[in-house]
Short mmCIF file of C-alpha atoms in Angstrom, two decimals:
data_model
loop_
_atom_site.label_atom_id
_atom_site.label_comp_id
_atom_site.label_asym_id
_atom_site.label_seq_id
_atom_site.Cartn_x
_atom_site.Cartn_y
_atom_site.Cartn_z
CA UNK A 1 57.97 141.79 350.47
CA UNK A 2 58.22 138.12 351.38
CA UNK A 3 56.12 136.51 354.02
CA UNK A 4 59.60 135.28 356.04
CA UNK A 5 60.87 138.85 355.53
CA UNK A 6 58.28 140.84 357.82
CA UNK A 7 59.89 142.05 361.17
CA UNK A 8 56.42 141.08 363.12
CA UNK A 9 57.00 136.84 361.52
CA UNK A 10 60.74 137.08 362.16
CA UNK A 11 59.90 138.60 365.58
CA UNK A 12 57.28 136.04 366.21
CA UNK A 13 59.76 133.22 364.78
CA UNK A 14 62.69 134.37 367.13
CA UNK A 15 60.06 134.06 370.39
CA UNK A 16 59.11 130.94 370.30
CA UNK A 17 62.12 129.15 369.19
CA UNK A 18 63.62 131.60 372.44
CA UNK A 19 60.92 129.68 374.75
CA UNK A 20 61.32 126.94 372.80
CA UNK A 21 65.15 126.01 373.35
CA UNK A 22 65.98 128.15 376.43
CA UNK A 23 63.10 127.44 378.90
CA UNK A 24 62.15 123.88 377.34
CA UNK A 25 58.71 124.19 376.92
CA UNK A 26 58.19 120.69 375.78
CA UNK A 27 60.35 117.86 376.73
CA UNK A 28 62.08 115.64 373.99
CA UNK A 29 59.35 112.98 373.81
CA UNK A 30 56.90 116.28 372.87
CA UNK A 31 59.67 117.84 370.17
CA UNK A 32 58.00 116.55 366.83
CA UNK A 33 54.43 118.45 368.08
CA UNK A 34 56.34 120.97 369.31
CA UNK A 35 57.87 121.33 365.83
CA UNK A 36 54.55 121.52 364.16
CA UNK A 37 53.30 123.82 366.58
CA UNK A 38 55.92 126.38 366.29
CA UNK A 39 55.89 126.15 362.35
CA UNK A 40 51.95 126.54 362.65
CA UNK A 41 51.96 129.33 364.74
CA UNK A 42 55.20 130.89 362.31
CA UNK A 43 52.94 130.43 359.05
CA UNK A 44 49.50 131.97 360.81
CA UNK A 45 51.42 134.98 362.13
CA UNK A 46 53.24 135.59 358.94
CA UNK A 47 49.76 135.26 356.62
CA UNK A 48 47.65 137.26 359.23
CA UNK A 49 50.22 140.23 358.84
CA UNK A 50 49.88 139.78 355.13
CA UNK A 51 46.43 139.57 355.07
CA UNK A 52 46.25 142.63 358.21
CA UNK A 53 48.41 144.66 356.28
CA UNK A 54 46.58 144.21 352.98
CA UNK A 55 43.36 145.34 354.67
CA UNK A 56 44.34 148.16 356.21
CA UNK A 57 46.45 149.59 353.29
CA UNK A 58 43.28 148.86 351.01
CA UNK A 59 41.55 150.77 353.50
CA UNK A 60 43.17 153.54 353.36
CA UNK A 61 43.04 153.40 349.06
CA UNK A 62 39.58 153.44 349.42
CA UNK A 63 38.92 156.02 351.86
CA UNK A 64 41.55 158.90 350.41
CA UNK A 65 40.06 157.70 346.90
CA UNK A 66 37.35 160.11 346.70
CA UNK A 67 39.39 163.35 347.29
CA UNK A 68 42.73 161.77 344.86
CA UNK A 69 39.95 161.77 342.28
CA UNK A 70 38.85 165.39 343.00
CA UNK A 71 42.44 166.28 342.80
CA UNK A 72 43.42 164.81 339.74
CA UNK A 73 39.89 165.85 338.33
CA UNK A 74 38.50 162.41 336.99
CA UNK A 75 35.42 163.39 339.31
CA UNK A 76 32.02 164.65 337.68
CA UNK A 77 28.96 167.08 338.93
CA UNK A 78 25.42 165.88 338.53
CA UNK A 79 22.78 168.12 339.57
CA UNK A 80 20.73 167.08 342.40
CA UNK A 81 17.95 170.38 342.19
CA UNK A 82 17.90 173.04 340.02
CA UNK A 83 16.07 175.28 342.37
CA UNK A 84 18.88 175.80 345.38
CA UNK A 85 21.84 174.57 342.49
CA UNK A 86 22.86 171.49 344.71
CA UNK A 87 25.64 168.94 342.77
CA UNK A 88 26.11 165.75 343.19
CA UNK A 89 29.92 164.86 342.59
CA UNK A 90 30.65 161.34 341.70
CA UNK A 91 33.87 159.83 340.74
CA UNK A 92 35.55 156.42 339.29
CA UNK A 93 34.28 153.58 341.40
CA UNK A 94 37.08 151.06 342.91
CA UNK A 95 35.81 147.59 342.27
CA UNK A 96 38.41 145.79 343.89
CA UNK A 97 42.05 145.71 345.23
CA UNK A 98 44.33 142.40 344.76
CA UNK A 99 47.74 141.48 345.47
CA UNK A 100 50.02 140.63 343.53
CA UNK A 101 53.73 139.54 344.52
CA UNK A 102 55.67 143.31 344.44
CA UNK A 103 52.32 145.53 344.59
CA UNK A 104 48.81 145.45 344.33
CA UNK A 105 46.31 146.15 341.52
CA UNK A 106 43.29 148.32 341.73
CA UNK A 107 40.67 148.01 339.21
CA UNK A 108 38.58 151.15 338.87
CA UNK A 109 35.64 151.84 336.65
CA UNK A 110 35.58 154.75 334.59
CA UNK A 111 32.68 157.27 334.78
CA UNK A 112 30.56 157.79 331.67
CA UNK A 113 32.89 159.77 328.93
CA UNK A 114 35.97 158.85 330.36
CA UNK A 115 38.51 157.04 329.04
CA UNK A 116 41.91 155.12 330.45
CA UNK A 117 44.09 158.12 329.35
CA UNK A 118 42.23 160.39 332.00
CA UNK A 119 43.43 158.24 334.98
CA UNK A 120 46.90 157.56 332.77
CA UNK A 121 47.77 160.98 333.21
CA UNK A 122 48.19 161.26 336.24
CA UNK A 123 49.88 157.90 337.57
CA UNK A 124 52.75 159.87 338.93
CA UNK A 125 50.74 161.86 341.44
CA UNK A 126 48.60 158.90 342.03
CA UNK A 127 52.03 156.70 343.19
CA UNK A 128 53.15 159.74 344.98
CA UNK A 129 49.96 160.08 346.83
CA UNK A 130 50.02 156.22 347.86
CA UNK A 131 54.02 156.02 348.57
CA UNK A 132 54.73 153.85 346.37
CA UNK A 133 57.68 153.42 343.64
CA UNK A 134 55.34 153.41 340.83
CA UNK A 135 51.92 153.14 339.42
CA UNK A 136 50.83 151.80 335.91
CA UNK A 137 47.81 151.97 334.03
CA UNK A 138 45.96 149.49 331.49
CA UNK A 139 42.69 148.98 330.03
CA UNK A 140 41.63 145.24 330.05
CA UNK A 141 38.49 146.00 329.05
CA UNK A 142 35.49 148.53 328.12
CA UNK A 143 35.32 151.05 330.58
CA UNK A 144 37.89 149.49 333.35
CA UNK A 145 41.26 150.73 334.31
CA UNK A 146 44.06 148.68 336.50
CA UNK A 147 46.13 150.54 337.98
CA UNK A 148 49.19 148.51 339.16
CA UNK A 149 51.09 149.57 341.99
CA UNK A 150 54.90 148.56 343.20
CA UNK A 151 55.85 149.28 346.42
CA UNK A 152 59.62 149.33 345.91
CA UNK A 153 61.74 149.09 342.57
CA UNK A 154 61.73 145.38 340.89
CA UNK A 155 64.89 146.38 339.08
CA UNK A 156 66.54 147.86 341.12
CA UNK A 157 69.49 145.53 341.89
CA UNK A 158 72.13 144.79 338.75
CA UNK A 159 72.35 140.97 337.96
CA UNK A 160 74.59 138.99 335.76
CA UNK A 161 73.77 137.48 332.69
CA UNK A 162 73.02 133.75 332.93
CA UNK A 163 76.09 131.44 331.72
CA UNK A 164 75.83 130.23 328.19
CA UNK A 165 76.59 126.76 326.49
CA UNK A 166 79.97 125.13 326.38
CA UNK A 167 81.94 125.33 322.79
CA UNK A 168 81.75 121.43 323.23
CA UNK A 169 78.33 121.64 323.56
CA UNK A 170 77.87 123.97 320.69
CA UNK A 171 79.71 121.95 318.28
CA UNK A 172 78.36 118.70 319.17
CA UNK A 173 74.65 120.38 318.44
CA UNK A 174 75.77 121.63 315.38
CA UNK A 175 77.46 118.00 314.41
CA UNK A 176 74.22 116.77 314.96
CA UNK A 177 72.96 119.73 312.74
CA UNK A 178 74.92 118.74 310.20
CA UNK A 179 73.67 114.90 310.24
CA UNK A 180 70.02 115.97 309.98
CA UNK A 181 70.58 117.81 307.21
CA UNK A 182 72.98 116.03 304.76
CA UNK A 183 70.76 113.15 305.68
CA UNK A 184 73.43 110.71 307.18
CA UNK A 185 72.30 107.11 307.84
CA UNK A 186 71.13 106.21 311.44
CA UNK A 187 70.30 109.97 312.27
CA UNK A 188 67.04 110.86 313.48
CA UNK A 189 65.65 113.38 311.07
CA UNK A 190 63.85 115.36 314.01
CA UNK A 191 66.68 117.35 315.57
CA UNK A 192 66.10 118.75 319.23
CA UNK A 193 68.46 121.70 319.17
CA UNK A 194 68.25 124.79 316.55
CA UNK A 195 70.31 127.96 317.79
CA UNK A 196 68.37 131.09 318.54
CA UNK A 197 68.51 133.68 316.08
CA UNK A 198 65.21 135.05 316.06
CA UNK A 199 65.35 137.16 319.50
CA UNK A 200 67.91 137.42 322.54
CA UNK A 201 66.99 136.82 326.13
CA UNK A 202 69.38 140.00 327.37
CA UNK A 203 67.55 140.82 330.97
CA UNK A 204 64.36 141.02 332.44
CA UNK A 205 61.23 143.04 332.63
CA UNK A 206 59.54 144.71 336.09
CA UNK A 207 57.14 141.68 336.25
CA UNK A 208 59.90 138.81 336.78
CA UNK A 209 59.78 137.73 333.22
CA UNK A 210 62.57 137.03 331.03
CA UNK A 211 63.20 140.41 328.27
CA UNK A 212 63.66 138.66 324.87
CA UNK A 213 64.61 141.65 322.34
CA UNK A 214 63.53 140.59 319.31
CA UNK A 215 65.84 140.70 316.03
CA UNK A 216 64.75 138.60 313.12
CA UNK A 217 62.53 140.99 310.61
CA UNK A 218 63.43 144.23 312.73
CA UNK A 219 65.76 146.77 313.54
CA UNK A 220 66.56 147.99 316.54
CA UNK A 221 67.65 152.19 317.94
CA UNK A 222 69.02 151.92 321.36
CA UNK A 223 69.52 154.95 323.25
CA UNK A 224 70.50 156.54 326.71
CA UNK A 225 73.40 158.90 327.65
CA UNK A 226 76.53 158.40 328.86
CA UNK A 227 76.75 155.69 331.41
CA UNK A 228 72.96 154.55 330.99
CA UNK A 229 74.08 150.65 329.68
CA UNK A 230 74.09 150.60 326.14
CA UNK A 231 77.43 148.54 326.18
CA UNK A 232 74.94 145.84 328.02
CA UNK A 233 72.33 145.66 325.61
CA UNK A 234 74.77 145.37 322.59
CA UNK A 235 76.66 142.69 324.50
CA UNK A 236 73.66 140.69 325.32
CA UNK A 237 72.49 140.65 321.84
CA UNK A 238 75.90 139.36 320.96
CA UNK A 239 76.14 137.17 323.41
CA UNK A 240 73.10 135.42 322.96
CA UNK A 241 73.93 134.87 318.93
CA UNK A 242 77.21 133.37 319.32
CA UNK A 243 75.73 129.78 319.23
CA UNK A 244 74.00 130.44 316.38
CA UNK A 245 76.95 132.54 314.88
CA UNK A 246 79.25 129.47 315.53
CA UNK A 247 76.94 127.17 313.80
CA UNK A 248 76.97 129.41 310.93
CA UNK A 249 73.14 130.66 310.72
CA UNK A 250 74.48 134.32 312.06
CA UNK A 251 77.14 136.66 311.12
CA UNK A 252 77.64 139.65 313.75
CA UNK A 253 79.31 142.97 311.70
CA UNK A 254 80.49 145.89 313.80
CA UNK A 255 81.05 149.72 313.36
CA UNK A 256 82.68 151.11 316.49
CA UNK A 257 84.14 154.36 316.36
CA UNK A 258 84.95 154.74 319.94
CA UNK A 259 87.22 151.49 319.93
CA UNK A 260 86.55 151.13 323.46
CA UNK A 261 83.51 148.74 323.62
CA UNK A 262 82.90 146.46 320.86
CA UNK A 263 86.83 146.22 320.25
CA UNK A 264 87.36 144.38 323.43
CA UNK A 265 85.71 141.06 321.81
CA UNK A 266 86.91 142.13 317.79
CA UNK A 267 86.94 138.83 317.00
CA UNK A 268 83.39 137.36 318.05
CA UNK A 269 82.56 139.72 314.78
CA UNK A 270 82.80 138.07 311.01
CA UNK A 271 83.14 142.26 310.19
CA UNK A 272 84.87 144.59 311.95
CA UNK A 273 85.76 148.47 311.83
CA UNK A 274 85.79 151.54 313.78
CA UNK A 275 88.03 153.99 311.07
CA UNK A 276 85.24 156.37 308.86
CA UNK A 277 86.19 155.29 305.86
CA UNK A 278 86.40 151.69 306.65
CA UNK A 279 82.57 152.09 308.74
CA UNK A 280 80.83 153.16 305.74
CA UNK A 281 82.64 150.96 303.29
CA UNK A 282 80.93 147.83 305.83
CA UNK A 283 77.67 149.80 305.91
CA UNK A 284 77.83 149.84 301.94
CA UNK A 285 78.94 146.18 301.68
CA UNK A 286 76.27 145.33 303.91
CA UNK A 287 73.71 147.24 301.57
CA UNK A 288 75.19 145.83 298.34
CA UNK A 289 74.90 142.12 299.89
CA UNK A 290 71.06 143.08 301.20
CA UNK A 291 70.48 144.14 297.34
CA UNK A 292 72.07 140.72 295.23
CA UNK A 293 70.02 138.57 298.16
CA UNK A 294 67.09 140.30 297.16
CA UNK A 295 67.54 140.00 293.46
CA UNK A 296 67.71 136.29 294.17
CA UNK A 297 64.70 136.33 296.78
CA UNK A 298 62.46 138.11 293.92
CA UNK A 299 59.92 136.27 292.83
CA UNK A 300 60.96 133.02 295.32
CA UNK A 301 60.71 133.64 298.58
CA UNK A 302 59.12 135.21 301.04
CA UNK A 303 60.36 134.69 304.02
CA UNK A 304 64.08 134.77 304.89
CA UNK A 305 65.27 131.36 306.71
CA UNK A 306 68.92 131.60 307.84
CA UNK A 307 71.05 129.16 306.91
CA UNK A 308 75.07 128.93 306.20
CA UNK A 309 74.42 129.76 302.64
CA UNK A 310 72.39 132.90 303.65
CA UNK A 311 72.92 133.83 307.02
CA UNK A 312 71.25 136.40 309.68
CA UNK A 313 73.74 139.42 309.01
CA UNK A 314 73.44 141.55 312.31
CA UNK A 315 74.65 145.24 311.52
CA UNK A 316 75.68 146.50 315.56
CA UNK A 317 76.58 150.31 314.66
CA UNK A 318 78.04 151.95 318.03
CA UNK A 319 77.45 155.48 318.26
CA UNK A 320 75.44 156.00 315.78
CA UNK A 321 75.55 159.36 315.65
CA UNK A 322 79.38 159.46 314.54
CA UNK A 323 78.67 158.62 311.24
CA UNK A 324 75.08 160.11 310.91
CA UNK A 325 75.75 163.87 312.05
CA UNK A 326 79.51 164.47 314.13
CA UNK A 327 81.50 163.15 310.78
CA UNK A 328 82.90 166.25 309.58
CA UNK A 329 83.79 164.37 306.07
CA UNK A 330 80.29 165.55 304.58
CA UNK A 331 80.51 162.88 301.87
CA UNK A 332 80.87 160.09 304.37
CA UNK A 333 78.23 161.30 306.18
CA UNK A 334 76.13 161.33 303.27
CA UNK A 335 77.31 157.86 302.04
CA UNK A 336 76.71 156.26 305.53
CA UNK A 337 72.89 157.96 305.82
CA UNK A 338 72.41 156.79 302.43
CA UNK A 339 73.44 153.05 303.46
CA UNK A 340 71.68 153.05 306.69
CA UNK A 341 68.49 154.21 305.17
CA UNK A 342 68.53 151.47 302.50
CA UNK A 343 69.43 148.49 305.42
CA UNK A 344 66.49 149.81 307.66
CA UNK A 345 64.34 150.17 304.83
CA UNK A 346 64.79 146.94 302.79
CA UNK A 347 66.81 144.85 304.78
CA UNK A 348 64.09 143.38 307.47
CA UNK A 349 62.44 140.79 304.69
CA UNK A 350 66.14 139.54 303.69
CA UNK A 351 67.59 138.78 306.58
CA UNK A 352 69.34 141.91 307.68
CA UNK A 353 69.01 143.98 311.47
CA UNK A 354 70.87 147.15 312.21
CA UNK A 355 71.26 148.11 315.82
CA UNK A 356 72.02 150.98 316.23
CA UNK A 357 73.47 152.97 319.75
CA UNK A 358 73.19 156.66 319.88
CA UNK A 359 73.48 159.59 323.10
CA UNK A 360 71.65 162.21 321.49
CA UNK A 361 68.61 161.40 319.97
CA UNK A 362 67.39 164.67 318.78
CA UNK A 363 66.11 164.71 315.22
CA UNK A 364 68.70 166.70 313.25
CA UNK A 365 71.14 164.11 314.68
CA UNK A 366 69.88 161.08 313.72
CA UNK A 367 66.65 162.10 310.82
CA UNK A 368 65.81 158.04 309.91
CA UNK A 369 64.46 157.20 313.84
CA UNK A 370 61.48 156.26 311.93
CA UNK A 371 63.11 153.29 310.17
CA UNK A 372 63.73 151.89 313.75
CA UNK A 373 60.40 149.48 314.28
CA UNK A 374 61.57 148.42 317.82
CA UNK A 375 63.46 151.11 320.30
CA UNK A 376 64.58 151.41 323.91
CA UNK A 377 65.36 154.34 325.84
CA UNK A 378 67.59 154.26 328.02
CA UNK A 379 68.32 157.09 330.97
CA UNK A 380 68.11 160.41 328.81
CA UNK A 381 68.80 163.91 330.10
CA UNK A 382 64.73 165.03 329.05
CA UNK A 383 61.55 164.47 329.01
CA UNK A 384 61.02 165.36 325.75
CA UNK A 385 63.44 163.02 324.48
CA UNK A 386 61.41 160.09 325.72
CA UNK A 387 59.11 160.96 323.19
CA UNK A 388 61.77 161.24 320.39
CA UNK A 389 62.84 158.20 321.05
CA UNK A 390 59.85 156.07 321.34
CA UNK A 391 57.28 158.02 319.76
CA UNK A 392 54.42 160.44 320.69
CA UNK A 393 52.82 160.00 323.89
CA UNK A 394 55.78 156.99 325.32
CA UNK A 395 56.18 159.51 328.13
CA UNK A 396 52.82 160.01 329.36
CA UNK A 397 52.53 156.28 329.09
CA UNK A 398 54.68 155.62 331.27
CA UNK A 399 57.62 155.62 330.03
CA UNK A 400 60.14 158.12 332.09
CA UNK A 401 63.42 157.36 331.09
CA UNK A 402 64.57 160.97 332.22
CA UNK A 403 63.84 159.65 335.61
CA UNK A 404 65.89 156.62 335.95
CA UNK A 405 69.11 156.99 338.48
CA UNK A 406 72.51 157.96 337.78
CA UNK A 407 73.54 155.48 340.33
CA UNK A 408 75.45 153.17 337.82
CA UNK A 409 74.41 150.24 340.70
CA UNK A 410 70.42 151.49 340.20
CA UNK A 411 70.13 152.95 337.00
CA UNK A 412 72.50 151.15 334.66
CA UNK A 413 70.72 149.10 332.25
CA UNK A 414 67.14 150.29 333.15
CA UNK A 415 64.81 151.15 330.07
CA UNK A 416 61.90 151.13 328.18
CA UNK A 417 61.24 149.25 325.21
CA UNK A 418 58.81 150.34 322.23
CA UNK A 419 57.86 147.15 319.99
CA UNK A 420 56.51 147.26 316.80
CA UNK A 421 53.77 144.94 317.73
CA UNK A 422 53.08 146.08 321.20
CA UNK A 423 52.68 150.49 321.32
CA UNK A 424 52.47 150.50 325.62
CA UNK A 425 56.24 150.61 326.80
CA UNK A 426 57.92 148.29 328.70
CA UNK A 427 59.87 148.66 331.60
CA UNK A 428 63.19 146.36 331.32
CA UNK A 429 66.81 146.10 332.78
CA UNK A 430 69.67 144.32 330.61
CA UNK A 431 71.71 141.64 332.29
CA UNK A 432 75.05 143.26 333.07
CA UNK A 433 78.20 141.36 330.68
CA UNK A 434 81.19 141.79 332.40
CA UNK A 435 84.67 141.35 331.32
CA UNK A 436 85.40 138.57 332.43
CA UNK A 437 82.17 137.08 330.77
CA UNK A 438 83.31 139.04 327.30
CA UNK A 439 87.18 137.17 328.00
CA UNK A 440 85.38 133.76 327.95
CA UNK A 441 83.22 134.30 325.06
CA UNK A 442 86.36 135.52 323.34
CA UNK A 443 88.54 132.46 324.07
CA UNK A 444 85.80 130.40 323.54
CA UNK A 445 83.82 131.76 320.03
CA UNK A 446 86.74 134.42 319.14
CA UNK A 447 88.16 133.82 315.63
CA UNK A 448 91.71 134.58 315.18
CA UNK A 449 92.66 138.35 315.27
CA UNK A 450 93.74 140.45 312.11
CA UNK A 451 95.54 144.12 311.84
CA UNK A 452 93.51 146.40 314.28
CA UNK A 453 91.94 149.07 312.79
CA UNK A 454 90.22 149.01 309.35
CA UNK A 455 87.62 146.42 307.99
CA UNK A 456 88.06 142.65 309.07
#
């Protein structure tokens, strides 16, 4: 909690500007010391609670540390005579206890033979025990544990993705673009401005900073039940491409068989369908393009650079699931596994990313999680699925996405994210795209509409 936001500063505030104003303390020609005393005394009030409170609630860590340990068994017996059988018990030592600005951290050294995961297992009793919203372990170093406390929920308010670039804007970049590259006369051959492609900034994670989902050279499984904001991370991801989609580096393709989420902005996508037949046929197209650029990659390049020529193709397959296991057409379901498997297993070094949404994550629904390098879980109905979805262990990491609320106003959006690159989950929330923010991005990046229905 803020500083300004503690009853005994706003108290303290409200009592001296009281005897300030009403019984005149000071006369006018005394108002500018009377100013600096009153903001003096406000600041040294408000940091002495802060500091007061830290103490005593460090305090009280310390002192109930000794039987937490006992209870969660991370304590140890040394023998202290073998003639009467007298232990000794010792247990993790507390080194010290800082701050930070939604929690504190306690760093704890481990007893001989332990190891992080013994004090990782239990940071749900440990957060119960202090009353506070959560506790997180990590290992900075040999033999040391933090264990990061939040007193209340970081994510627990919905917020609104931040507004993007004007059209103008866009296209003016992307004349510029254009200048630098076909090498026009009087144009400085540094350009500022390159759309993002690579990743999309779509919400934030518990510490404050910016969530950039990364894209470029991965795919991407996204799932959560009913309700648990799927619709927001697709939208961000779109969102944040249509710049570079406008400029041409980016083509977004969509299969949405519900035709209730990604049909409200059809035509932000180059590729559209939500009909079986007409999803797999894109899913196959998409496989046959991945397949010629590689035949011309071969032997050439290494790394895919986007550019209007070869672009980012982003696959966004809604409800997965439909296609993978529910389609009762057994040979589309065979043809669509058959393309999905050859995008998520050849399509990263090209150029290509599938995305794909899903409710149920269970195995004999969807069998190719495994071609999925980065995945977020959203709210899920068990446990167990945690660990489907992000791997082995994701749950007693940390990572309890059966947990997260209901409450559409709490819970929607709220995750945990599995990178390739980094195995410890993150916990995220993605900005919320409204539809009046989808209706803007439509008149302004929306191509012209076609038939609705099949394959645009």
């Amino acid at each position: 909690m803020h500083v300004f936001q503690r009853p005994v500063v706003r108290f303290g505030a409200l009592l001296l500007t009281v005897l300030y104003v009403v019984f005149e303390v000071v006369r006018a020609r005394g108002g500018v010391v009377a100013s600096c005393l009153l903001l003096f005394v406000y600041l040294t009030v408000g940091v002495a609670s802060v500091w007061w409170w830290l103490f005593s609630f460090a305090s009280r860590v310390r002192r109930g540390w000794p039987a937490l340990s006992k209870a969660i068994g991370v304590w140890q017996q040394e023998p202290v005579s073998r003639i009467d059988e007298t232990f000794e018990y010792r247990y993790p030592r507390i080194m010290r206890i800082r701050r930070h600005e939604l929690g504190f951290d306690v760093t704890v050294s481990l007893l001989p033979g332990q190891t992080p995961k013994n004090l990782g297992d239990h940071v749900e009793g440990i957060a119960h025990t202090w009353g506070v919203f959560r506790v997180e372990a990590s290992s900075p170093g040999r033999g040391v544990v933090v264990l990061r406390a939040w007193f209340a929920d970081p994510l627990a308010e919905s917020f609104e993705a931040p507004p993007m670039p004007g059209l103008g804007d866009v296209v003016k970049r992307a004349a510029g673009l254009a200048a630098v590259r076909f090498g026009k006369p009087g144009v400085e051959r540094e350009d500022p401005w390159r759309p993002e492609f690579a990743s999309a900034e779509i919400g934030r994670c518990d510490d404050g900073s910016p969530w950039r989902l990364r894209l470029h050279g991965t795919h991407i499984l996204v799932a959560g039940v009913t309700g648990a904001g799927k619709g927001s991370v697709l939208w961000g991801v779109v969102r944040a491409l249509l710049p570079a989609a406008r400029v041409g580096i980016v083509q977004l393709w969509a299969c949405d068989p519900k035709r209730m989420e990604l049909s409200y902005g059809r035509s932000l996508f180059r590729r559209y369908a939500c009909e079986p037949v007409a999803m797999v046929e894109l899913l196959e197209a998409a496989a046959v393009e991945m397949n010629t650029r590689a035949q011309t990659f071969a032997g050439r390049v290494r790394k895919h650079e986007p550019s209007a020529s070869c672009p980012f193709v982003v696959v966004i397959v809604d409800e997965l699931a439909f296609l993978t296991a529910y389609q009762p057409d057994r040979d589309l379901r065979k043809r669509a596994d058959a393309a999905i498997a050859t995008l998520t297993s050849q399509g990263r070094s090209v150029g290509f990313c599938v995305i794909g949404a899903l409710q149920d994550p269970r195995k004999e629904v969807m069998n190719i999680r495994n071609l999925f390098p980065d995945r977020i879980a959203l709210r899920l109905d068990e446990p167990n699925q945690v660990d489907m979805v992000l791997g082995n262990g994701a749950r007693e990491r940390g990572a309890a996405a059966d947990l997260i609320s209901p409450d559409p106003e709490i819970g929607a959006g709220v995750g945990y994210v599995k990178r390739e690159t980094q195995p410890e989950p993150v916990r995220v929330r993605a900005a919320f795209v409204s539809d009046d923010a989808i209706d803007a991005m439509v008149r302004d990046y929306g191509r012209s509409s076609d038939s609705f229905g099949g394959a645009a």
